[in-house]
PDB file of C-alpha atoms in Angstrom:
ATOM      1  CA  MET A   8     145.281  90.861  10.332  1.00  0.00           C
ATOM      2  CA  VAL A   9     142.162  89.711  12.160  1.00  0.00           C
ATOM      3  CA  ARG A  10     140.687  91.872  14.891  1.00  0.00           C
ATOM      4  CA  GLN A  11     139.427  89.396  17.479  1.00  0.00           C
ATOM      5  CA  PRO A  12     136.239  90.095  19.447  1.00  0.00           C
ATOM      6  CA  ALA A  13     136.936  91.877  22.725  1.00  0.00           C
ATOM      7  CA  VAL A  14     133.418  91.988  24.166  1.00  0.00           C
ATOM      8  CA  ALA A  15     131.650  88.925  22.732  1.00  0.00           C
ATOM      9  CA  GLY A  16     130.143  87.159  25.719  1.00  0.00           C
ATOM     10  CA  ALA A  17     129.777  90.444  27.604  1.00  0.00           C
ATOM     11  CA  PHE A  18     128.158  93.076  25.348  1.00  0.00           C
ATOM     12  CA  TYR A  19     126.516  90.531  23.045  1.00  0.00           C
ATOM     13  CA  PRO A  20     126.377  86.705  22.942  1.00  0.00           C
ATOM     14  CA  GLN A  21     129.554  84.805  22.143  1.00  0.00           C
ATOM     15  CA  ASP A  22     127.711  81.748  20.835  1.00  0.00           C
ATOM     16  CA  LYS A  23     126.643  82.062  17.193  1.00  0.00           C
ATOM     17  CA  GLY A  24     123.236  80.422  17.686  1.00  0.00           C
ATOM     18  CA  VAL A  25     122.419  82.479  20.758  1.00  0.00           C
ATOM     19  CA  LEU A  26     123.549  85.655  18.973  1.00  0.00           C
ATOM     20  CA  ILE A  27     121.366  84.916  15.941  1.00  0.00           C
ATOM     21  CA  ALA A  28     118.376  84.259  18.225  1.00  0.00           C
ATOM     22  CA  GLN A  29     118.950  87.583  19.989  1.00  0.00           C
ATOM     23  CA  LEU A  30     119.329  89.443  16.691  1.00  0.00           C
ATOM     24  CA  GLU A  31     116.061  87.878  15.499  1.00  0.00           C
ATOM     25  CA  ARG A  32     114.385  89.314  18.617  1.00  0.00           C
ATOM     26  CA  ILE A  33     115.867  92.825  18.461  1.00  0.00           C
ATOM     27  CA  VAL A  34     115.819  93.454  14.700  1.00  0.00           C
ATOM     28  CA  PRO A  35     112.328  93.915  13.234  1.00  0.00           C
ATOM     29  CA  GLN A  36     111.315  91.616  10.382  1.00  0.00           C
ATOM     30  CA  GLN A  37     109.934  94.606   8.488  1.00  0.00           C
ATOM     31  CA  ARG A  38     112.874  96.353   6.800  1.00  0.00           C
ATOM     32  CA  GLY A  39     112.996 100.012   5.932  1.00  0.00           C
ATOM     33  CA  THR A  40     113.752 101.361   2.515  1.00  0.00           C
ATOM     34  CA  ARG A  41     115.237 104.709   3.477  1.00  0.00           C
ATOM     35  CA  ASN A  42     118.571 105.827   2.127  1.00  0.00           C
ATOM     36  CA  CYS A  43     120.704 107.809   4.529  1.00  0.00           C
ATOM     37  CA  LEU A  44     124.212 109.197   4.829  1.00  0.00           C
ATOM     38  CA  GLY A  45     124.686 108.400   8.491  1.00  0.00           C
ATOM     39  CA  LEU A  46     123.175 107.035  11.673  1.00  0.00           C
ATOM     40  CA  ILE A  47     123.882 107.574  15.343  1.00  0.00           C
ATOM     41  CA  SER A  48     123.621 104.202  17.047  1.00  0.00           C
ATOM     42  CA  PRO A  49     124.015 103.280  20.718  1.00  0.00           C
ATOM     43  CA  HIS A  50     126.959 101.082  21.606  1.00  0.00           C
ATOM     44  CA  ALA A  51     126.040  99.584  24.965  1.00  0.00           C
ATOM     45  CA  GLY A  52     125.454  95.885  25.435  1.00  0.00           C
ATOM     46  CA  TYR A  53     122.589  94.420  23.442  1.00  0.00           C
ATOM     47  CA  VAL A  54     120.600  93.782  26.615  1.00  0.00           C
ATOM     48  CA  TYR A  55     120.542  97.560  27.208  1.00  0.00           C
ATOM     49  CA  SER A  56     120.390  99.160  23.767  1.00  0.00           C
ATOM     50  CA  GLY A  57     120.376  96.356  21.222  1.00  0.00           C
ATOM     51  CA  ALA A  58     116.690  96.775  20.388  1.00  0.00           C
ATOM     52  CA  ILE A  59     117.212 100.474  19.682  1.00  0.00           C
ATOM     53  CA  ALA A  60     120.200  99.752  17.445  1.00  0.00           C
ATOM     54  CA  GLY A  61     118.348  96.883  15.773  1.00  0.00           C
ATOM     55  CA  HIS A  62     115.333  99.054  14.951  1.00  0.00           C
ATOM     56  CA  LEU A  63     117.598 101.842  13.727  1.00  0.00           C
ATOM     57  CA  PHE A  64     119.618  99.683  11.344  1.00  0.00           C
ATOM     58  CA  ALA A  65     116.480  97.919  10.097  1.00  0.00           C
ATOM     59  CA  GLU A  66     114.968 101.275   9.060  1.00  0.00           C
ATOM     60  CA  VAL A  67     117.546 101.958   6.369  1.00  0.00           C
ATOM     61  CA  ARG A  68     118.955 100.372   3.260  1.00  0.00           C
ATOM     62  CA  LEU A  69     122.463  99.495   4.372  1.00  0.00           C
ATOM     63  CA  PRO A  70     125.208  99.997   1.804  1.00  0.00           C
ATOM     64  CA  ARG A  71     127.793  97.317   1.139  1.00  0.00           C
ATOM     65  CA  GLN A  72     130.556  99.486   2.653  1.00  0.00           C
ATOM     66  CA  VAL A  73     130.019 101.152   6.012  1.00  0.00           C
ATOM     67  CA  VAL A  74     132.247 103.585   7.898  1.00  0.00           C
ATOM     68  CA  ILE A  75     131.850 103.187  11.666  1.00  0.00           C
ATOM     69  CA  LEU A  76     133.005 106.003  13.930  1.00  0.00           C
ATOM     70  CA  GLY A  77     133.405 105.430  17.639  1.00  0.00           C
ATOM     71  CA  PRO A  78     135.081 106.879  20.699  1.00  0.00           C
ATOM     72  CA  ASN A  79     138.244 105.430  22.173  1.00  0.00           C
ATOM     73  CA  HIS A  80     137.089 104.436  25.671  1.00  0.00           C
ATOM     74  CA  GLN A  81     140.353 102.657  26.471  1.00  0.00           C
ATOM     75  CA  GLY A  82     142.706 105.503  25.591  1.00  0.00           C
ATOM     76  CA  LEU A  83     145.011 103.078  23.781  1.00  0.00           C
ATOM     77  CA  GLY A  84     146.742 103.968  20.534  1.00  0.00           C
ATOM     78  CA  SER A  85     146.256 107.007  18.354  1.00  0.00           C
ATOM     79  CA  ASP A  86     143.545 109.549  19.083  1.00  0.00           C
ATOM     80  CA  ILE A  87     142.156 109.184  15.561  1.00  0.00           C
ATOM     81  CA  ALA A  88     142.838 105.589  14.601  1.00  0.00           C
ATOM     82  CA  LEU A  89     141.929 103.355  11.687  1.00  0.00           C
ATOM     83  CA  PHE A  90     141.950  99.576  11.368  1.00  0.00           C
ATOM     84  CA  ALA A  91     142.968  99.670   7.717  1.00  0.00           C
ATOM     85  CA  GLU A  92     143.085  96.082   6.463  1.00  0.00           C
ATOM     86  CA  GLY A  93     142.109  92.556   7.308  1.00  0.00           C
ATOM     87  CA  PHE A  94     138.959  91.371   9.045  1.00  0.00           C
ATOM     88  CA  TRP A  95     136.850  91.896  12.150  1.00  0.00           C
ATOM     89  CA  GLN A  96     135.915  88.554  13.677  1.00  0.00           C
ATOM     90  CA  THR A  97     132.513  88.079  15.318  1.00  0.00           C
ATOM     91  CA  PRO A  98     130.592  84.947  16.306  1.00  0.00           C
ATOM     92  CA  LEU A  99     128.859  85.272  12.908  1.00  0.00           C
ATOM     93  CA  GLY A 100     132.167  85.099  11.002  1.00  0.00           C
ATOM     94  CA  GLN A 101     134.644  87.556   9.550  1.00  0.00           C
ATOM     95  CA  VAL A 102     133.791  90.980   8.170  1.00  0.00           C
ATOM     96  CA  PRO A 103     136.342  92.337   5.699  1.00  0.00           C
ATOM     97  CA  VAL A 104     137.762  95.804   6.051  1.00  0.00           C
ATOM     98  CA  ALA A 105     137.151  97.904   2.938  1.00  0.00           C
ATOM     99  CA  ALA A 106     140.897  98.423   2.430  1.00  0.00           C
ATOM    100  CA  GLU A 107     140.644 100.646  -0.650  1.00  0.00           C
ATOM    101  CA  LEU A 108     138.200 102.958   1.128  1.00  0.00           C
ATOM    102  CA  ALA A 109     140.472 102.960   4.185  1.00  0.00           C
ATOM    103  CA  ALA A 110     143.431 103.974   2.014  1.00  0.00           C
ATOM    104  CA  HIS A 111     141.415 106.871   0.577  1.00  0.00           C
ATOM    105  CA  LEU A 112     140.479 108.034   4.066  1.00  0.00           C
ATOM    106  CA  VAL A 113     144.114 107.990   5.178  1.00  0.00           C
ATOM    107  CA  HIS A 114     145.142 109.889   2.061  1.00  0.00           C
ATOM    108  CA  PHE A 115     142.543 112.619   2.485  1.00  0.00           C
ATOM    109  CA  CYS A 116     142.620 112.860   6.286  1.00  0.00           C
ATOM    110  CA  PRO A 117     146.221 113.347   7.466  1.00  0.00           C
ATOM    111  CA  GLN A 118     145.172 113.262  11.142  1.00  0.00           C
ATOM    112  CA  LEU A 119     144.028 109.668  10.717  1.00  0.00           C
ATOM    113  CA  GLN A 120     146.588 107.102  11.859  1.00  0.00           C
ATOM    114  CA  ILE A 121     146.614 103.423  10.949  1.00  0.00           C
ATOM    115  CA  ASP A 122     146.645 101.907  14.422  1.00  0.00           C
ATOM    116  CA  PRO A 123     145.075  98.500  15.135  1.00  0.00           C
ATOM    117  CA  ALA A 124     146.086  98.812  18.824  1.00  0.00           C
ATOM    118  CA  ALA A 125     143.455 101.512  19.354  1.00  0.00           C
ATOM    119  CA  HIS A 126     140.766  99.011  18.321  1.00  0.00           C
ATOM    120  CA  ARG A 127     142.013  95.976  20.222  1.00  0.00           C
ATOM    121  CA  PHE A 128     139.760  96.304  23.286  1.00  0.00           C
ATOM    122  CA  GLU A 129     137.285  98.953  22.106  1.00  0.00           C
ATOM    123  CA  HIS A 130     133.612  97.954  22.210  1.00  0.00           C
ATOM    124  CA  SER A 131     131.913 100.946  20.581  1.00  0.00           C
ATOM    125  CA  ILE A 132     132.602  99.808  17.027  1.00  0.00           C
ATOM    126  CA  GLU A 133     132.586  96.085  17.731  1.00  0.00           C
ATOM    127  CA  VAL A 134     128.965  95.977  18.928  1.00  0.00           C
ATOM    128  CA  GLN A 135     127.794  97.460  15.608  1.00  0.00           C
ATOM    129  CA  VAL A 136     129.436  94.759  13.502  1.00  0.00           C
ATOM    130  CA  PRO A 137     127.140  91.759  14.238  1.00  0.00           C
ATOM    131  CA  LEU A 138     124.087  93.937  13.564  1.00  0.00           C
ATOM    132  CA  LEU A 139     125.549  94.983  10.219  1.00  0.00           C
ATOM    133  CA  GLN A 140     126.461  91.368   9.373  1.00  0.00           C
ATOM    134  CA  TYR A 141     122.984  90.175  10.220  1.00  0.00           C
ATOM    135  CA  LEU A 142     121.295  92.769   8.025  1.00  0.00           C
ATOM    136  CA  GLN A 143     123.896  92.990   5.240  1.00  0.00           C
ATOM    137  CA  PRO A 144     125.833  89.682   5.096  1.00  0.00           C
ATOM    138  CA  ASP A 145     128.359  90.933   2.524  1.00  0.00           C
ATOM    139  CA  VAL A 146     129.106  94.177   4.380  1.00  0.00           C
ATOM    140  CA  GLN A 147     132.618  95.637   4.432  1.00  0.00           C
ATOM    141  CA  ILE A 148     133.616  98.080   7.128  1.00  0.00           C
ATOM    142  CA  VAL A 149     136.130 100.794   7.910  1.00  0.00           C
TER     143      VAL A 149
END
């Protein structure tokens, strides 16, 4: 299953070249070397908070697998929902879901429901994905 972009062209550029140019502007060239267990990143459109998110992500050493938590602004699907397998499509390409990690989360968190419908139109997680791709091209997400 491929989760198609819902807010490309609105919250961040839909065109790959334009998106890369914007990411080059909002993500510092100097990369941080900090390890961390979690970050709190804004999820508005890049024009509003992209530079903050870009600086934040650039400060840390991003792992290959990233868990992204976000609110359900649309109210669709399960209250605590997981997109458990497949890919998230962005203008930069597809980002694989870390399916084995997702399966572990479902196993150890019974409240978590596999529900792609909850993610279909949600922007809070989607806007993080191009930033992660840009900084960690082989990233996998849950």
